Amino acid sequence: MQERTLHQEVSSGKSGRQIAIKCPGKAPDKEMVWIPGGDFVMGSDHHYPEESPAHLVRVDGFWMDRYAVTNKQFQRFVKATGYVTVAERPPKPEDYPGAIPELLVPGSAVFQQPEQPVHLQTCSWWVYVPGANWRHPAGPGSSIKGRENYPVVHIAYEDAEAYAAWAGKLLPTEAQWEFAARGGLEGAVYSWGNEFAPKGKRMANTWEGKFPWQNLKPHSPGAESVGLYPPNGYGLYDMIGNVWEWTTDWYRDSHPENKTKSCCIPVNTRGGTQQESFDPNTPLSRIPRKVLKGGSFLCAPNYCQRYRPAARHPETVDTSTSHIGFRCYVFHFL
């Protein structure tokens, strides 16, 4: 990345004010880009209810990974530390009351494409596969050979945190992630504008066809190598589609009310509390949830239209799947 020392002028919300944000110089590593910070309208009032209300927030400038963390990078971390991911450890029976004993073995959830239409409320395309993990993304017999530049998957929240700490970085907040994903486009539906496929061009790795049974791609649905699609306005790749990405915020089912006065705009805002994050529909399983952002290769027009910066999804911190990864950031106070 070329070092920048000049001030960048960036828009800061609906008011149209301009804020001079100075890039602090050399990046923490060559694969990080400077996100200038500023005011922006977070969330959406036009899509899923958990994205509302749209509200004005402010974030300070920070550095962010250009790409999602790859298999090659995560493998380097594991070799250096001996770290064992959640999917590679036996689940504790006390954490999963009523679970089938045969499933209390190391493994992870893998997408398996149905051969015919299914009811979209069943999630029947997910199978818990013993032995599935970041090394074996489709289960025993599969490997990451030849997939070194694919995003690492089957990553639970504590796995992402452990990598970030080793790398001297952090996991982004939901506000930071969304600001970065917007790429400087205030109010746009997607990271690249308001049209999903401008001039017919695919801008992200999302589902093509009728999810989950009809795949119109020339290959099986799944994650793809990072950087295959155009970057957004900040030079970030795959902020939309490919794999969901962890944020550090506890999930709550809506955003706070909007505060438009400059004195009251939340700065470097955080999400809910751990208590708020528990799923009221599963009272026997008290596992807190974090916010995922960005959508994945499974998002489709007929299911999960969450391939947008404003979109958000709750995920229990112990969950790992074949479509969840992460990227990191380094905070910089100006």
Coordinates of C-alpha atoms in Angstrom, one line a residue:
M1 CA 0.0 0.0 0.0
Q2 CA 1.2 3.5 -0.9
E3 CA 1.7 5.6 2.2
R4 CA -0.5 8.7 2.4
T5 CA 0.3 11.8 4.3
L6 CA -2.3 14.2 2.9
H7 CA -5.7 14.8 4.5
Q8 CA -8.6 13.0 3.0
E9 CA -11.9 14.9 2.7
V10 CA -14.9 12.6 3.4
S11 CA -18.6 13.1 3.7
S12 CA -20.0 12.8 7.2
G13 CA -23.7 11.9 7.0
K14 CA -26.8 13.5 5.7
S15 CA -25.7 16.9 6.8
G16 CA -23.2 17.0 4.0
R17 CA -20.5 18.3 6.3
Q18 CA -16.9 17.4 5.4
I19 CA -14.4 16.2 7.9
A20 CA -10.6 16.2 7.3
I21 CA -9.3 12.8 8.2
K22 CA -5.5 12.3 8.1
C23 CA -4.1 8.9 7.2
P24 CA -1.5 8.2 9.8
G25 CA 1.1 7.0 7.4
K26 CA 2.5 3.4 7.1
A27 CA 0.0 0.6 7.4
P28 CA 0.5 -2.0 10.3
D29 CA 1.1 -4.5 7.5
K30 CA 1.0 -4.4 3.8
E31 CA -2.5 -6.0 3.5
M32 CA -4.3 -3.4 5.6
V33 CA -6.0 -0.3 4.2
W34 CA -6.8 3.0 5.9
I35 CA -10.5 3.6 6.7
P36 CA -10.9 7.3 7.2
G37 CA -13.7 7.4 9.7
G38 CA -16.5 9.9 10.0
D39 CA -20.3 10.1 10.5
F40 CA -22.6 7.8 8.6
V41 CA -26.2 6.4 8.7
M42 CA -26.0 2.9 10.1
G43 CA -28.7 0.3 9.5
S44 CA -31.7 0.5 7.2
D45 CA -35.4 1.1 7.5
H46 CA -36.2 -0.7 4.2
H47 CA -35.2 -4.3 4.7
Y48 CA -35.2 -6.7 7.7
P49 CA -36.5 -5.4 11.0
E50 CA -33.3 -6.0 13.0
E51 CA -31.6 -3.5 10.8
S52 CA -33.7 -0.6 12.0
P53 CA -33.9 2.1 12.9
A54 CA -31.4 3.7 10.7
H55 CA -29.4 6.0 12.9
L56 CA -26.4 8.4 12.7
V57 CA -23.2 7.3 14.3
R58 CA -19.5 8.3 14.2
V59 CA -16.4 6.2 14.0
D60 CA -12.7 7.2 14.3
G61 CA -10.3 6.2 11.6
F62 CA -8.8 2.7 11.6
W63 CA -6.8 0.2 9.6
M64 CA -8.6 -2.9 8.2
D65 CA -7.6 -6.1 6.6
R66 CA -7.9 -5.8 2.8
Y67 CA -9.1 -9.4 2.7
A68 CA -10.8 -11.9 5.0
V69 CA -8.2 -14.0 6.9
T70 CA -7.2 -16.9 4.7
N71 CA -6.4 -20.5 5.2
K72 CA -2.7 -19.7 4.7
Q73 CA -2.7 -17.0 7.4
F74 CA -4.6 -19.1 9.9
Q75 CA -2.3 -22.1 9.3
R76 CA 0.6 -19.9 10.1
F77 CA -1.1 -18.9 13.4
V78 CA -1.8 -22.5 14.3
K79 CA 1.8 -23.6 13.5
A80 CA 3.2 -20.8 15.7
T81 CA 0.9 -21.4 18.7
G82 CA -0.5 -24.9 18.5
Y83 CA -4.0 -23.5 18.8
V84 CA -6.9 -25.9 18.6
T85 CA -10.2 -24.5 17.2
V86 CA -13.6 -25.0 18.8
A87 CA -14.6 -27.4 16.0
E88 CA -11.6 -29.6 16.8
R89 CA -12.6 -30.0 20.5
P90 CA -15.2 -32.3 22.0
P91 CA -18.3 -30.4 23.0
K92 CA -19.1 -30.3 26.7
P93 CA -22.4 -32.2 27.4
E94 CA -23.5 -29.7 30.0
D95 CA -23.5 -26.9 27.4
Y96 CA -25.9 -28.8 25.2
P97 CA -28.7 -30.3 27.3
G98 CA -30.7 -32.9 25.4
A99 CA -28.1 -33.3 22.6
I100 CA -27.8 -36.6 20.8
P101 CA -24.6 -38.3 22.3
E102 CA -23.4 -39.2 18.9
L103 CA -23.2 -35.5 18.0
L104 CA -21.0 -34.6 21.0
V105 CA -17.9 -35.1 19.0
P106 CA -15.5 -32.6 17.3
G107 CA -17.1 -31.3 14.1
S108 CA -18.9 -28.5 12.5
A109 CA -21.9 -27.5 10.3
V110 CA -21.4 -28.1 6.6
F111 CA -23.8 -26.9 3.8
Q112 CA -25.1 -29.8 1.7
Q113 CA -27.2 -28.9 -1.3
P114 CA -30.6 -30.5 -1.6
E115 CA -31.5 -32.1 -4.9
Q116 CA -35.0 -30.6 -4.9
P117 CA -36.9 -27.6 -3.4
V118 CA -37.3 -27.6 0.3
H119 CA -39.2 -25.5 2.8
L120 CA -37.0 -22.5 3.5
Q121 CA -37.9 -22.5 7.2
T122 CA -36.3 -25.9 7.9
C123 CA -32.6 -25.1 7.3
S124 CA -32.4 -28.8 6.2
W125 CA -29.3 -28.0 4.1
W126 CA -27.1 -27.9 7.2
V127 CA -25.5 -31.1 8.5
Y128 CA -23.3 -31.5 11.5
V129 CA -20.3 -33.3 10.2
P130 CA -17.9 -35.0 12.6
G131 CA -14.4 -34.1 11.7
A132 CA -15.3 -31.0 9.7
N133 CA -13.1 -28.0 10.7
W134 CA -10.8 -25.4 9.1
R135 CA -8.4 -28.0 7.9
H136 CA -11.1 -30.2 6.5
P137 CA -13.9 -27.8 5.4
A138 CA -16.2 -30.5 3.9
G139 CA -15.4 -33.1 6.5
P140 CA -12.8 -36.0 6.7
G141 CA -11.1 -36.5 3.4
S142 CA -11.3 -32.9 2.4
S143 CA -8.4 -30.5 2.8
I144 CA -7.3 -26.9 2.2
K145 CA -4.7 -27.9 -0.3
G146 CA -5.0 -25.6 -3.3
R147 CA -7.3 -23.4 -1.2
E148 CA -4.6 -21.4 0.6
N149 CA -6.1 -18.1 -0.5
Y150 CA -9.7 -19.0 0.4
P151 CA -11.1 -17.5 3.5
V152 CA -10.7 -19.7 6.6
V153 CA -14.0 -21.1 7.7
H154 CA -15.4 -23.2 10.5
I155 CA -14.3 -20.5 12.8
A156 CA -16.1 -19.9 16.1
Y157 CA -15.9 -16.5 17.8
E158 CA -13.1 -17.3 20.2
D159 CA -11.0 -18.7 17.3
A160 CA -11.2 -15.4 15.6
E161 CA -10.4 -13.6 18.8
A162 CA -7.4 -15.8 19.4
Y163 CA -6.0 -15.2 15.9
A164 CA -6.5 -11.4 16.2
A165 CA -4.7 -11.3 19.5
W166 CA -1.8 -13.3 18.0
A167 CA -1.6 -10.9 15.0
G168 CA -1.7 -7.8 17.2
K169 CA -5.1 -6.8 15.9
L170 CA -8.7 -6.8 17.0
L171 CA -12.1 -7.9 15.6
P172 CA -14.1 -4.9 14.4
T173 CA -17.3 -3.6 16.0
E174 CA -20.4 -3.7 14.0
A175 CA -20.3 0.0 13.3
Q176 CA -16.7 -0.1 12.1
W177 CA -17.4 -3.1 9.9
E178 CA -20.5 -1.4 8.3
F179 CA -18.7 1.9 7.8
A180 CA -15.9 0.1 6.1
A181 CA -18.2 -2.0 4.0
R182 CA -20.0 1.0 2.6
G183 CA -16.8 2.2 1.0
G184 CA -17.7 5.9 1.3
L185 CA -21.1 5.5 -0.4
E186 CA -23.6 7.2 1.9
G187 CA -27.0 5.5 1.9
A188 CA -26.3 3.0 -0.9
V189 CA -28.0 -0.4 -0.7
Y190 CA -24.8 -2.3 -1.6
S191 CA -21.1 -1.7 -1.2
W192 CA -20.9 -0.7 -4.8
G193 CA -24.1 1.3 -5.3
N194 CA -27.9 0.7 -5.6
E195 CA -27.9 -1.9 -8.3
F196 CA -27.2 -5.5 -7.4
A197 CA -25.5 -6.5 -10.7
P198 CA -24.6 -3.3 -12.6
K199 CA -24.7 -3.9 -16.3
G200 CA -25.1 -7.6 -15.5
K201 CA -21.8 -7.8 -13.7
R202 CA -21.6 -10.0 -10.5
M203 CA -20.0 -8.0 -7.7
A204 CA -19.8 -10.6 -5.0
N205 CA -19.9 -14.4 -4.4
T206 CA -23.6 -14.9 -3.7
W207 CA -26.0 -17.7 -4.6
E208 CA -27.1 -17.9 -8.3
G209 CA -30.4 -19.6 -8.9
K210 CA -33.2 -20.7 -6.4
F211 CA -31.7 -21.3 -3.0
P212 CA -30.9 -24.0 -1.9
W213 CA -31.5 -26.6 -4.6
Q214 CA -30.9 -24.8 -7.9
N215 CA -27.3 -23.8 -8.5
L216 CA -26.6 -21.9 -11.8
K217 CA -22.9 -21.5 -11.2
P218 CA -20.5 -23.7 -13.2
H219 CA -19.1 -25.1 -9.9
S220 CA -20.5 -26.3 -6.6
P221 CA -21.7 -23.5 -4.3
G222 CA -19.1 -22.5 -1.7
A223 CA -16.5 -20.0 -0.6
E224 CA -14.1 -18.7 -3.3
S225 CA -10.6 -17.3 -3.2
V226 CA -10.4 -13.8 -1.8
G227 CA -10.1 -10.9 -4.1
L228 CA -12.0 -12.3 -7.1
Y229 CA -14.5 -9.5 -7.2
P230 CA -14.0 -5.7 -7.4
P231 CA -13.0 -3.9 -4.2
N232 CA -15.2 -1.3 -2.7
G233 CA -14.3 2.4 -2.5
Y234 CA -11.9 1.9 0.4
G235 CA -10.0 -0.9 -1.4
L236 CA -11.6 -3.7 0.7
Y237 CA -12.5 -7.1 -1.0
D238 CA -15.4 -9.4 -0.3
M239 CA -17.1 -7.3 2.3
I240 CA -20.2 -8.6 0.8
G241 CA -20.8 -12.3 0.1
N242 CA -18.3 -15.2 0.2
V243 CA -18.4 -15.8 4.0
W244 CA -20.0 -14.1 6.9
E245 CA -17.6 -12.2 9.2
W246 CA -17.6 -12.0 13.0
T247 CA -17.9 -8.6 14.7
T248 CA -17.2 -8.1 18.4
D249 CA -20.6 -6.7 19.3
W250 CA -23.2 -8.6 21.2
Y251 CA -26.4 -9.0 19.2
R252 CA -29.6 -7.2 20.0
D253 CA -32.7 -7.4 17.8
S254 CA -32.7 -3.7 16.8
H255 CA -30.6 -0.6 16.7
P256 CA -30.9 2.3 19.2
E257 CA -33.1 5.3 18.4
N258 CA -31.6 7.9 16.1
K259 CA -29.9 11.0 17.6
T260 CA -29.4 13.7 15.1
K261 CA -27.9 16.4 17.2
S262 CA -24.1 16.5 16.8
C263 CA -23.6 16.6 20.5
C264 CA -25.5 13.3 20.9
I265 CA -24.2 11.2 18.0
P266 CA -22.7 8.0 19.4
V267 CA -19.0 7.8 18.8
N268 CA -17.3 4.4 18.2
T269 CA -20.6 2.9 19.3
R270 CA -21.0 -0.7 20.6
G271 CA -23.9 -3.1 20.4
G272 CA -26.0 -4.7 23.1
T273 CA -25.1 -6.5 26.3
Q274 CA -24.3 -10.1 26.7
Q275 CA -27.6 -10.6 28.5
E276 CA -29.5 -9.0 25.6
S277 CA -27.9 -11.4 23.2
F278 CA -29.4 -14.6 24.5
D279 CA -32.0 -16.1 22.2
P280 CA -35.4 -16.0 23.9
N281 CA -36.6 -18.9 21.7
T282 CA -34.0 -21.3 23.2
P283 CA -34.2 -20.8 27.0
L284 CA -32.5 -24.1 27.7
S285 CA -29.4 -23.1 25.8
R286 CA -27.8 -20.0 27.3
I287 CA -25.2 -19.3 24.7
P288 CA -24.6 -15.6 23.9
R289 CA -24.7 -14.3 20.4
K290 CA -22.5 -11.9 18.4
V291 CA -23.3 -10.0 15.2
L292 CA -22.3 -11.4 11.9
K293 CA -22.0 -9.1 8.9
G294 CA -21.7 -9.3 5.1
G295 CA -23.7 -12.3 4.0
S296 CA -22.2 -15.3 2.3
F297 CA -22.2 -17.5 -0.8
L298 CA -25.6 -18.8 0.5
C299 CA -27.4 -15.5 0.3
A300 CA -29.9 -15.3 -2.6
P301 CA -32.8 -13.1 -3.8
N302 CA -35.3 -15.8 -2.6
Y303 CA -33.6 -16.3 0.8
C304 CA -31.4 -14.2 3.1
Q305 CA -31.0 -11.0 1.1
R306 CA -28.3 -10.0 3.5
Y307 CA -25.6 -9.2 1.0
R308 CA -25.7 -5.5 2.1
P309 CA -23.6 -3.4 4.5
A310 CA -26.7 -2.7 6.7
A311 CA -27.6 -6.4 7.0
R312 CA -26.8 -8.2 10.3
H313 CA -27.3 -11.7 11.7
P314 CA -27.0 -13.2 15.2
E315 CA -24.8 -16.2 15.8
T316 CA -24.0 -18.1 18.9
V317 CA -20.3 -17.7 19.9
D318 CA -19.7 -21.5 19.9
T319 CA -21.0 -21.9 16.3
S320 CA -18.7 -22.7 13.4
T321 CA -19.9 -23.4 9.9
S322 CA -18.6 -23.7 6.3
H323 CA -19.7 -20.1 5.6
I324 CA -18.3 -18.1 8.6
G325 CA -14.9 -16.4 8.6
F326 CA -13.5 -13.0 9.8
R327 CA -11.1 -10.1 9.2
C328 CA -9.3 -7.8 11.6
Y329 CA -8.6 -4.2 12.2
V330 CA -6.2 -1.9 14.1
F331 CA -7.7 1.1 15.8
H332 CA -5.9 4.5 15.4
F333 CA -7.0 7.4 17.5
L334 CA -6.3 10.7 15.7

